Coordinates of C-alpha atoms in Angstrom, one line a residue:
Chain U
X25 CA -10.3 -32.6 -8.3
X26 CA -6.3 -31.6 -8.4
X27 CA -5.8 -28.4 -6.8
X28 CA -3.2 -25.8 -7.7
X29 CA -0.6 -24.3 -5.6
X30 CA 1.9 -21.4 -6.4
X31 CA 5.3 -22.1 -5.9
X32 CA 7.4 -18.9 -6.0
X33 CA 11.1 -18.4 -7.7
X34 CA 13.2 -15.5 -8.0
X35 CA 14.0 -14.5 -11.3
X36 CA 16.8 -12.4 -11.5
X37 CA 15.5 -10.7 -14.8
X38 CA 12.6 -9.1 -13.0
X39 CA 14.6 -9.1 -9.7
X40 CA 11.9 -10.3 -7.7
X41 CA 10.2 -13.8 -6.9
X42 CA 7.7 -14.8 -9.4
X43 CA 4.5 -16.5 -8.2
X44 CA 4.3 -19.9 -10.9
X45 CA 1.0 -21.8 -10.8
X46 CA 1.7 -25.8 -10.2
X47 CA -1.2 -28.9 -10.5
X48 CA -0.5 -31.1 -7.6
X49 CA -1.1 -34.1 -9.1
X50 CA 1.4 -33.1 -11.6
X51 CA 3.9 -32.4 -9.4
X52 CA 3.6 -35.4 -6.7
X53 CA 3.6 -38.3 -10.1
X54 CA 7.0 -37.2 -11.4
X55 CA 8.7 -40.6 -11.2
X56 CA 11.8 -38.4 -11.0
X57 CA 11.0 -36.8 -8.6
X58 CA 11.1 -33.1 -9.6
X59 CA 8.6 -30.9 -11.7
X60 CA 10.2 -29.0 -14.8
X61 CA 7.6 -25.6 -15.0
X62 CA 8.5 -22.7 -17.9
X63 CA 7.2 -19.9 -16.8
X64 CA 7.0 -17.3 -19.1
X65 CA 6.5 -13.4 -17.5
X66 CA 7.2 -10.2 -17.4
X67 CA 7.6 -6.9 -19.9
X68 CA 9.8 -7.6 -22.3
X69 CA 8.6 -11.6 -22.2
X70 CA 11.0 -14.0 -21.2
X71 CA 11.2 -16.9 -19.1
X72 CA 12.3 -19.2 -16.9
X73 CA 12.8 -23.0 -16.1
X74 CA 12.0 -24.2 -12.6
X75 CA 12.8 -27.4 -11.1
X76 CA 10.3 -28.5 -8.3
X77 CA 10.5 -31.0 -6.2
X78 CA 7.4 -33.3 -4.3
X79 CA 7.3 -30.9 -1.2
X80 CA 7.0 -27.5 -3.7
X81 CA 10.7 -26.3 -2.9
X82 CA 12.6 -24.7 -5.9
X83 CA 15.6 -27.2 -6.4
X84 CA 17.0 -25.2 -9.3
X85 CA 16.4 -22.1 -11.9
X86 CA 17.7 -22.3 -15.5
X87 CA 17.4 -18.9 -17.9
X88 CA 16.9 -20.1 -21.3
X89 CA 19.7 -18.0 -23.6
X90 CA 17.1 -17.8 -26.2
X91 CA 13.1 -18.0 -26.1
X92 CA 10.6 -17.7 -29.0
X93 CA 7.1 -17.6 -28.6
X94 CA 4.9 -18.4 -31.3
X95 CA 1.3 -17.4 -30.6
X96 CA -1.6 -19.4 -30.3
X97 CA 0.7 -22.4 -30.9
X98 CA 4.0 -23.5 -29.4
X99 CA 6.9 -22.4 -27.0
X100 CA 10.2 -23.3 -28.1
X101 CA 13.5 -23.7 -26.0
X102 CA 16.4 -23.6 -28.2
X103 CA 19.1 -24.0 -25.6
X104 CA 19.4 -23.2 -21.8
X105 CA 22.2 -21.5 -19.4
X106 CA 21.9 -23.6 -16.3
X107 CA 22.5 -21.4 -13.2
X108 CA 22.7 -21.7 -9.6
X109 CA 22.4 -25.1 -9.9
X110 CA 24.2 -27.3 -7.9
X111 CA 27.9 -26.1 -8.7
X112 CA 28.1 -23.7 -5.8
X113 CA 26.6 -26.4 -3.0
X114 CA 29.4 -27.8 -1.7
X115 CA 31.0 -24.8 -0.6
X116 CA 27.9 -23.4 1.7
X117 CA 28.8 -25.4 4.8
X118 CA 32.6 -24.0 4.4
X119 CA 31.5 -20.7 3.7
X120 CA 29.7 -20.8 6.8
X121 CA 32.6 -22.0 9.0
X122 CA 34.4 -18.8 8.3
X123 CA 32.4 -17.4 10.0
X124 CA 32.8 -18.9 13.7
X125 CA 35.0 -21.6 15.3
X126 CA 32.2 -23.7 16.1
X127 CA 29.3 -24.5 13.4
X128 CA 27.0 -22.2 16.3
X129 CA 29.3 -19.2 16.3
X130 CA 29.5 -19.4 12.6
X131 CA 26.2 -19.7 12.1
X132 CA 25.3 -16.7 14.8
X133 CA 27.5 -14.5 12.7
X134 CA 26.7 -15.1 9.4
X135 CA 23.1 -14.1 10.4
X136 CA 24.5 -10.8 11.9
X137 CA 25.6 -10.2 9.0
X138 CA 22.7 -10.8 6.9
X139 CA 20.8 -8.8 8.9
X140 CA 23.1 -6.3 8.0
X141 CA 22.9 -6.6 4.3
X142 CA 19.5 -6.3 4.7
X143 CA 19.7 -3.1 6.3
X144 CA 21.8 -2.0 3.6
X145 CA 24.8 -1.8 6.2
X146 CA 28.5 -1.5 5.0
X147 CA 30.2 -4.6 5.0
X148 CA 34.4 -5.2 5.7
X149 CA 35.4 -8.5 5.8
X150 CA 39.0 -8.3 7.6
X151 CA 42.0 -10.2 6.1
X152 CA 45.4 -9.5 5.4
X153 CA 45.9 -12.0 2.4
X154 CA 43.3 -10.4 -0.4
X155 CA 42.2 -12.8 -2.5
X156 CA 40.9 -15.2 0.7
X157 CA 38.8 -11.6 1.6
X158 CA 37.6 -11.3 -2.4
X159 CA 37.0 -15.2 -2.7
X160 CA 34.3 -15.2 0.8
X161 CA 33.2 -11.6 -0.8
X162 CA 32.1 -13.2 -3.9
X163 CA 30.9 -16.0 -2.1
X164 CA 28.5 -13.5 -0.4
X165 CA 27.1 -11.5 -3.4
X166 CA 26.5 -14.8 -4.8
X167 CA 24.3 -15.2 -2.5
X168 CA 22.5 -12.1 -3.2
X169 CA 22.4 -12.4 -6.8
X170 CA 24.8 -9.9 -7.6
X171 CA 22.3 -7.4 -5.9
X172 CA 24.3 -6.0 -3.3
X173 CA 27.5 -4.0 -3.3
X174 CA 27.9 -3.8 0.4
X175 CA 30.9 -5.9 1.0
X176 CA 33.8 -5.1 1.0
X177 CA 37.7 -6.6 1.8
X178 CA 40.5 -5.0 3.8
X179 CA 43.6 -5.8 6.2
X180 CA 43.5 -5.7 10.0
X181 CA 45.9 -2.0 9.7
X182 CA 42.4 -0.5 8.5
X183 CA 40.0 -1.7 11.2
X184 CA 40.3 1.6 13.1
X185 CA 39.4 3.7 10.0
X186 CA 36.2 1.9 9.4
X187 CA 32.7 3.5 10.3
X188 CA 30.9 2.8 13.3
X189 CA 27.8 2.4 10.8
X190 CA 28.9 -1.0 9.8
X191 CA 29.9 -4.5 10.3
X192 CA 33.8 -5.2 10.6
X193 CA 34.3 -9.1 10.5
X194 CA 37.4 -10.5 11.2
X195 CA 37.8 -13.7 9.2
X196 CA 41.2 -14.7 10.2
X197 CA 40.4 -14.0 14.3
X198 CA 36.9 -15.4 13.6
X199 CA 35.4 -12.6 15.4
X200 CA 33.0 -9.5 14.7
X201 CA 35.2 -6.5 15.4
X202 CA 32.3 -4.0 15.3
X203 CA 28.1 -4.1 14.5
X204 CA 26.3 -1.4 14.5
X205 CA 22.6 -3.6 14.5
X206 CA 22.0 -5.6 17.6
X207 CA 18.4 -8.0 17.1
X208 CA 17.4 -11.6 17.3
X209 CA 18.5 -13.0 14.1
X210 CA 16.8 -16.3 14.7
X211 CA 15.0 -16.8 11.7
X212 CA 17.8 -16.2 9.7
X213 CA 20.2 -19.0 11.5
X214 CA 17.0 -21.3 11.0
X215 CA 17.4 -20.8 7.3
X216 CA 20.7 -21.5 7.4
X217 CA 20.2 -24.7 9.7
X218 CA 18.0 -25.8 7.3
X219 CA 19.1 -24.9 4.2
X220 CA 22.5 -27.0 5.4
X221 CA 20.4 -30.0 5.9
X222 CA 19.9 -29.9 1.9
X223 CA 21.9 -31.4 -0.7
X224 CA 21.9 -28.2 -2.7
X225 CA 22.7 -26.3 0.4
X226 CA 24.0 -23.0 -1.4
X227 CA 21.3 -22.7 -3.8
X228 CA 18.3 -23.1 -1.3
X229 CA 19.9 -20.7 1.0
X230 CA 20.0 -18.3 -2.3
X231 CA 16.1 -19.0 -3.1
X232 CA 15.6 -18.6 0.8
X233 CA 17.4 -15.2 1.1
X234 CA 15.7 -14.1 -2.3
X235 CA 12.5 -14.8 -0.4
X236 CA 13.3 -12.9 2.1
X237 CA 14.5 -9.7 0.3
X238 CA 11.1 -9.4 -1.9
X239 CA 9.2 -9.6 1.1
X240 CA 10.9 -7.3 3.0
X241 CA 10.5 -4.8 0.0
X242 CA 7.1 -5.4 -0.1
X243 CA 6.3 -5.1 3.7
X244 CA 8.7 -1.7 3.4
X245 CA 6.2 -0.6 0.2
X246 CA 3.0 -1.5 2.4
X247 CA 4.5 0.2 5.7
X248 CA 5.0 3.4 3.8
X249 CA 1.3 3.5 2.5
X250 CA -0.8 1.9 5.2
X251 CA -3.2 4.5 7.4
X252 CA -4.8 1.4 8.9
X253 CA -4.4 -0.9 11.2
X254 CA -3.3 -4.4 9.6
X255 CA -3.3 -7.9 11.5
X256 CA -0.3 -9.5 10.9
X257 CA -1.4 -12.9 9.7
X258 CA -2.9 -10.9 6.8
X259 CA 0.3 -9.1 5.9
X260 CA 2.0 -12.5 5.8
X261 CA -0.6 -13.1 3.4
X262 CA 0.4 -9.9 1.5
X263 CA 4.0 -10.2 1.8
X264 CA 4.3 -14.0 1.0
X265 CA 6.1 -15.0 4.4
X266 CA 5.2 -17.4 7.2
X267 CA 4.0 -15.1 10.0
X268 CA 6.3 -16.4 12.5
X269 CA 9.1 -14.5 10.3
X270 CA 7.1 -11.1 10.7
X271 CA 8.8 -10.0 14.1
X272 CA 11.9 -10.4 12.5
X273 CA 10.8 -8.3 9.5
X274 CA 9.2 -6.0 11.5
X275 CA 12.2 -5.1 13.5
X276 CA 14.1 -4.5 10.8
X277 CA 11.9 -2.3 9.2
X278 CA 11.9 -0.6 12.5
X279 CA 15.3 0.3 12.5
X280 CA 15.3 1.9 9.1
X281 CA 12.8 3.9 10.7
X282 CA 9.3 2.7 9.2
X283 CA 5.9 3.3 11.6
X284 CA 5.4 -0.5 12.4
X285 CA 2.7 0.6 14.9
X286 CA -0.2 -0.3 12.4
X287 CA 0.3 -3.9 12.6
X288 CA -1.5 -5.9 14.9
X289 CA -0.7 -9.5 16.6
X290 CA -3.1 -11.8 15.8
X291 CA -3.5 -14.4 18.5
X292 CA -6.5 -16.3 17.2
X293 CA -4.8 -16.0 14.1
X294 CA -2.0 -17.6 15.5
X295 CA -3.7 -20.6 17.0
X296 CA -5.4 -21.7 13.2
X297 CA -1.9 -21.5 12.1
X298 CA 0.0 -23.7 14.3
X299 CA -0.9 -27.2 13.7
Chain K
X28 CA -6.8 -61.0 28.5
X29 CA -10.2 -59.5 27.7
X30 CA -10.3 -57.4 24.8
X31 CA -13.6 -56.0 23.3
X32 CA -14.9 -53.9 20.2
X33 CA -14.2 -50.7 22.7
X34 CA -10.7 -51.8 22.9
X35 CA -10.3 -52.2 19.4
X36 CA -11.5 -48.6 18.5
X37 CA -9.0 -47.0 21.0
X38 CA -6.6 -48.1 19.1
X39 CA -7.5 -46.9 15.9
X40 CA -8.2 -43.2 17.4
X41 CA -4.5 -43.6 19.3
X42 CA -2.9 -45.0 15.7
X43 CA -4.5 -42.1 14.0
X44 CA -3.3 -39.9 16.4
X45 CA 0.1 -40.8 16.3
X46 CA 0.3 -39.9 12.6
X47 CA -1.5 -36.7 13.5
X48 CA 1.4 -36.1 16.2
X49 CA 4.0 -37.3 13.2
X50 CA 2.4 -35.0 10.9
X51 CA 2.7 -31.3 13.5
X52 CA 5.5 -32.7 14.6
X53 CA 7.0 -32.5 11.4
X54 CA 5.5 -28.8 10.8
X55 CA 7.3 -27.9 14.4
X56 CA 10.8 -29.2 13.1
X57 CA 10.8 -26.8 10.0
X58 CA 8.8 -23.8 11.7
X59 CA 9.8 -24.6 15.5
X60 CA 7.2 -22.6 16.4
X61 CA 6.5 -22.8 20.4
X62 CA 3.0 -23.0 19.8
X63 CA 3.5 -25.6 17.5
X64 CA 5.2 -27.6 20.0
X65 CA 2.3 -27.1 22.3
X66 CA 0.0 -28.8 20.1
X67 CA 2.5 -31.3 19.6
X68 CA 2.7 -32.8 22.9
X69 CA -1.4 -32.1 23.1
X70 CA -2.0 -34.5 20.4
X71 CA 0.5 -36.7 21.7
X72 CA -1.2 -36.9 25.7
X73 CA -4.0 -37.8 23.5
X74 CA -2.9 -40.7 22.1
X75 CA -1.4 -42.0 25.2
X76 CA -4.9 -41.8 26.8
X77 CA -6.4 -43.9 23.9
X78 CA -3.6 -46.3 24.1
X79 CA -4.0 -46.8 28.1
X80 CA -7.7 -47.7 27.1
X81 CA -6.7 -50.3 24.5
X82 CA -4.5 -51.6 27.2
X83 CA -7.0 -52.4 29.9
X84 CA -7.9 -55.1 27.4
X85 CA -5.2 -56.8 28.6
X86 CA -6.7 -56.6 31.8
X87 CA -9.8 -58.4 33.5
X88 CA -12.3 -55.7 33.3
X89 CA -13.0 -53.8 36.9
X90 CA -10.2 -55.5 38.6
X91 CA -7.4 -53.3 40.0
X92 CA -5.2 -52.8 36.6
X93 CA -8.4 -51.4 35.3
X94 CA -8.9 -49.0 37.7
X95 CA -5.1 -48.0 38.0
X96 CA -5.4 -47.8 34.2
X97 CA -8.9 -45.7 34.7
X98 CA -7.3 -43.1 37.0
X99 CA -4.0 -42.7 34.6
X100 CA -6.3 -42.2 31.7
X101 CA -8.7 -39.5 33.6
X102 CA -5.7 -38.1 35.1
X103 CA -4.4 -37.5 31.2
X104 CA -8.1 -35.7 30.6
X105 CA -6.8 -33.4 32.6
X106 CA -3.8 -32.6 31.8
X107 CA -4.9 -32.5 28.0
X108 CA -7.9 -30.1 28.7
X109 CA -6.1 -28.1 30.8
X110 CA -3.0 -27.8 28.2
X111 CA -5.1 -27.4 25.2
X112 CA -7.3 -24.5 27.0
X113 CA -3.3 -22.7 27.7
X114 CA -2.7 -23.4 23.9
X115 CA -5.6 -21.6 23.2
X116 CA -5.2 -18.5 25.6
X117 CA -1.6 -17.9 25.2
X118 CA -1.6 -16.3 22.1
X119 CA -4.9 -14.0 23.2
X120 CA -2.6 -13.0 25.9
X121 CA -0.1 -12.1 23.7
X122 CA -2.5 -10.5 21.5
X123 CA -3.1 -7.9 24.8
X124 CA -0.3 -7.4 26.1
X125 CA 0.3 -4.5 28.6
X126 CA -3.4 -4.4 28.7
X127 CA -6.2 -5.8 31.4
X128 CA -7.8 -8.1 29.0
X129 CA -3.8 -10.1 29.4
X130 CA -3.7 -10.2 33.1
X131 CA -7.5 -11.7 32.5
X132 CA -6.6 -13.8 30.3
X133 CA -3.5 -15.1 32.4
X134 CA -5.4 -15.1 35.3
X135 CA -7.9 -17.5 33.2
X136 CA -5.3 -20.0 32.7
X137 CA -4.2 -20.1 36.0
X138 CA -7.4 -20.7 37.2
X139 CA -7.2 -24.2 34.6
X140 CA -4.5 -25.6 35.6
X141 CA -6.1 -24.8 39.6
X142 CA -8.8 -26.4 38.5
X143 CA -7.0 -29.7 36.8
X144 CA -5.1 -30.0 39.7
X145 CA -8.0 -29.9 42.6
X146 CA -9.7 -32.3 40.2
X147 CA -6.2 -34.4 39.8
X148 CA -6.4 -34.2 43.9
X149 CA -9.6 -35.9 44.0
X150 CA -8.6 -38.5 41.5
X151 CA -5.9 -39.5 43.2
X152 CA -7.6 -40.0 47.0
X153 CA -10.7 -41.9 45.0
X154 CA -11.0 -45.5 45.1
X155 CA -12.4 -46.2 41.7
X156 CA -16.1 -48.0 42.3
X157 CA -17.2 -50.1 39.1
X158 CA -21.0 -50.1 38.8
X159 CA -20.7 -52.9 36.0
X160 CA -19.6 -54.5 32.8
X161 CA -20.8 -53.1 29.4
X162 CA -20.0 -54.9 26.0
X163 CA -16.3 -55.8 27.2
X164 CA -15.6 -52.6 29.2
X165 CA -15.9 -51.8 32.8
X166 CA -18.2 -49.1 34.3
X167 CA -17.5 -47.0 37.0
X168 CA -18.9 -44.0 38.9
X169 CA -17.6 -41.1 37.6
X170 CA -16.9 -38.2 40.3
X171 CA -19.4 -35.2 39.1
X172 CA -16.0 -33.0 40.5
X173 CA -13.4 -34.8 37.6
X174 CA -15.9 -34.8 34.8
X175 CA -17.1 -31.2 35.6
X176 CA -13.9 -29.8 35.5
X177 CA -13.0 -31.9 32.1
X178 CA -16.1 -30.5 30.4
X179 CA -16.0 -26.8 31.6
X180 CA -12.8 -26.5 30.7
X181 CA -13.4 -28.3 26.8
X182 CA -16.6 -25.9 26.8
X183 CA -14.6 -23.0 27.3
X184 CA -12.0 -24.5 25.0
X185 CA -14.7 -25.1 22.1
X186 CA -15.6 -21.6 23.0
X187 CA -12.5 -20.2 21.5
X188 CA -11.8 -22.5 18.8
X189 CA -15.7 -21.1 17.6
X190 CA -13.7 -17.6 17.6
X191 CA -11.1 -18.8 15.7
X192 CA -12.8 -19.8 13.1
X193 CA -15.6 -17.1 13.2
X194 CA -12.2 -14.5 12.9
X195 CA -10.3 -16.4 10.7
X196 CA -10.3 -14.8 7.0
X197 CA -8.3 -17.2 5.2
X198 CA -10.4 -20.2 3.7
X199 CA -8.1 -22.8 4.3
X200 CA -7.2 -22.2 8.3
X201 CA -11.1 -22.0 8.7
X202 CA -11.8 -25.1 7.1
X203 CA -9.2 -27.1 9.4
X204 CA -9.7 -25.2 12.6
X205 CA -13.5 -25.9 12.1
X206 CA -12.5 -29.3 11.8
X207 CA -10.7 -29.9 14.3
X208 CA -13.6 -27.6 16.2
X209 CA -16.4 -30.2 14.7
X210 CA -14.1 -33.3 15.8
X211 CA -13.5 -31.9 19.5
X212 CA -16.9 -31.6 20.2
X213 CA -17.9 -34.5 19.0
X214 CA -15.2 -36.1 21.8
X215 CA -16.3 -33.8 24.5
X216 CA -20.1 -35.3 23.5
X217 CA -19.0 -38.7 24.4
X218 CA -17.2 -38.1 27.3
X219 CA -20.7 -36.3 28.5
X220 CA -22.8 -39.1 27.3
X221 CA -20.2 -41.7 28.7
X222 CA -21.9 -40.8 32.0
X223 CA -25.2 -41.8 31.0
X224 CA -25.7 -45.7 31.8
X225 CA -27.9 -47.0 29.2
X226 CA -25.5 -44.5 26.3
X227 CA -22.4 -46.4 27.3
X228 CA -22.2 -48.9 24.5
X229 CA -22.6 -45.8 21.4
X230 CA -19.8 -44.0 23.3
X231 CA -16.4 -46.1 22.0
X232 CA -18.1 -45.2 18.1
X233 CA -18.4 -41.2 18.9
X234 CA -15.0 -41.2 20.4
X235 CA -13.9 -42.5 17.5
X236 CA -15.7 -40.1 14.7
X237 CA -14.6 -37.1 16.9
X238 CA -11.1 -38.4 17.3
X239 CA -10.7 -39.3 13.7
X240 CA -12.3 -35.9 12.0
X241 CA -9.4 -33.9 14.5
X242 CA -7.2 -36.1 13.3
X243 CA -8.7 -35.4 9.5
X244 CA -8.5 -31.7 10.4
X245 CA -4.8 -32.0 11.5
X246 CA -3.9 -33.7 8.6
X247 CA -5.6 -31.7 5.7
X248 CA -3.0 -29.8 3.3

């Protein structure tokens, strides 16, 4: 018997990842090599094209322009806007260098400020010729979908003026200038190690981060309601996220203030899910 | 060269394992998860004990290669059982921390590793005495000392991996953990049984099924 797995995809229509359905055998015979799924969701109905390759990662998103649905028969696509998909890869690896003279550094950084964005932090990316500022800045939101308007660009004269509440990057020095959130951002620069290790580097560390945002909005939503204790392999469950990125989460959520108290280590938990 | 059936079937439990080792190895490079790693290099000691029995075929049976081979393959038992039972307890400990039940827990696997390494002591101050020759494969006296260490510590081992998968909610981590349970026991049943004489020659075949159903367990999606 084929079983089904559900591969999840952001869709930035509903702003949040969308759970899709796949057969396994269908998947694994694609002589290609990658899956083409339409899912078709959400209130008012539209959908999305997902490219899926043998090991259920999302290699690319398309938004058809136009969808019609004809009931009890067929689902046309007239034409498709391909996004996100593959014309941004190149640059990743660069964009990550700007942040850090060596690949580590850079890496260490960029997940600093992640984390940041995350936290809904201010953003200044320090440099004294504009458009390089605006071109990273972009770069950034990119990431994020267009979802954040944290970032922003000025010169080194301004530094001083800036909030302690927020990140100050220096991209000509190469050097944060201020942070106001100090954690381990591990699984973060294992996302980015990984996601460099990919062809479409750029795009997976998009899906990856998109990932990460839903589930911290659900965890936030589930904090804010629990009265009971919860074991933490079940809120991975719950939240869609492997449980060894729950401390991360968890700490976060902890500095915006949320009761994390309620949620419980599992250890024998743990041990069925490590091999 | 004397190789037999029970050489044969060692190395299908250490090829099997291998992949096994290939397979969570894999799962530690994306998740490098410590634990992960753990039962990594468990799976692997494993395998290297099931390849040091296919290679005493090489070997006349019960001359000294065999017993040097004997000792570094009991010696392994050790070391596996010992790790495995820290694999199992570290995240319990974690699980209670700042409480009693951790410094029992620590205190537990402490008292393991004591116990691998008075039983390693004795090992390695025994001169090895073959009682005989059975279907290829030597015989030899096993020290009560070694062999009740091994199997305490896999009882208490088994013990846990029982609570695992009595805890466990989600169907598919209970369905591999009590695999892997299933396929442990049925190892630890031929190591007891390997003591028994006249049960030698059924012992290479359990080892086997229990060795291939963790490996089964290991590798299930």
């Amino acid at each position: 018997m084929t079983e089904k797995r559900t591969v999840f995809a952001y869709c930035k229509k509903c702003q949040e990842n969308i759970g899709i359905d796949v057969n396994e055998g269908e998947v694994q015979s694609q002589s290609s090599g990658l899956a083409t799924v339409l899912s078709i969701h959400g209130e008012p109905e539209h959908g999305i094209v997902v490219y899926i390759d043998k090991e259920y990662r999302v290699r690319g998103i398309e938004y058809p322009s136009q969808l019609r649905v004809e009931r009890k028969r067929t689902t046309i696509i007239e034409s498709t806007v391909a996004t996100s998909f593959e014309e941004s890869d190149i640059s990743f690896g660069t964009l990550i260098d700007t942040f850090g003279d060596k690949r580590k550094n850079a890496i260490r950084n960029f997940s600093i400020l992640i984390t940041h964005v995350l936290l809904s932090k201010p953003i200044y990316l320090v440099h004294d010729d504009f458009s390089i500022g605006k071109a990273v800045q972009g770069r950034i939101e990119k990431l994020f979908s267009d979802q954040m308007n944290l970032i922003d660009v000025i010169s080194h004269n301004e530094i001083a003026n800036m909030p302690s509440d927020s990140l100050v990057f220096s991209l000509q020095m190469k050097k944060i200038m201020n942070k106001c959130v100090d954690c381990k951002t591990k699984v973060v620069e294992d996302m980015i190690k990984d996601s460099l290790k990919e062809d479409s580097s750029y795009f997976r560390f998009t899906y990856q981060v998109s990932k990460i945002l839903y589930s911290y909005k659900k965890l936030k939503e589930i904090l804010s309601e629990i009265d009971e204790s919860i074991l933490d392999t079940e809120l991975s469950r719950r939240i869609m996220i492997e449980v060894d990125q729950i401390p991360y989460l968890l700490t976060l959520a902890e500095l915006q203030g949320f009761d994390t108290s309620p949620v419980d280590y599992n250890g024998l938990g743990r041990v069925a899910r490590s091999f | 060269m004397a190789f037999a059936l029970i050489h044969y079937i060692s190395l299908i439990s250490a090829v099997a394992l291998f992949i096994a080792t290939a397979a969570v190895g894999k799962k530690y490079a994306s998740n490098r998860n410590p634990l992960t790693l753990v039962f990594v290099i468990f799976i692997l000691l494993f395998a290297v004990s099931m390849l040091l029995n296919f290679s005493k075929g090489f070997f006349e049976p019960a001359g000294i290669e065999d017993a040097l081979l004997s000792k570094a393959g009991l010696s392994l038992g050790l070391i596996v059982t010992a790790l495995f039972s820290s694999f199992l307890l570290y995240p319990l400990s974690v699980q209670y921390r700042e409480t009693t039940k951790q410094k029992i827990i620590l205190v537990v696997m402490a008292a393991m590793w004591l116990l691998a390494g008075y039983a390693a002591f004795i090992l390695g101050t025994l001169e090895i005495e073959f009682t005989g020759v059975v279907d290829g494969a030597s015989n030899f006296r096993m020290p009560m000392a070694i062999l009740g260490v091994i199997i305490f510590e896999s009882f208490v081992n088994i013990g846990i991996l029982l609570l695992v998968v009595l805890r466990e909610k989600d169907p598919t981590f209970r369905t591999r953990t009590l695999i892997l349970l299933v396929g442990y026991t049925i190892f630890i049943t031929a190591e007891m049984i390997d003591s028994i004489a006249h049960l030698a020659v059924i012992v290479p075949l359990v080892s086997m099924v229990g060795l291939l159903t963790m490996t089964y367990g290991i590798l299930r999606e």
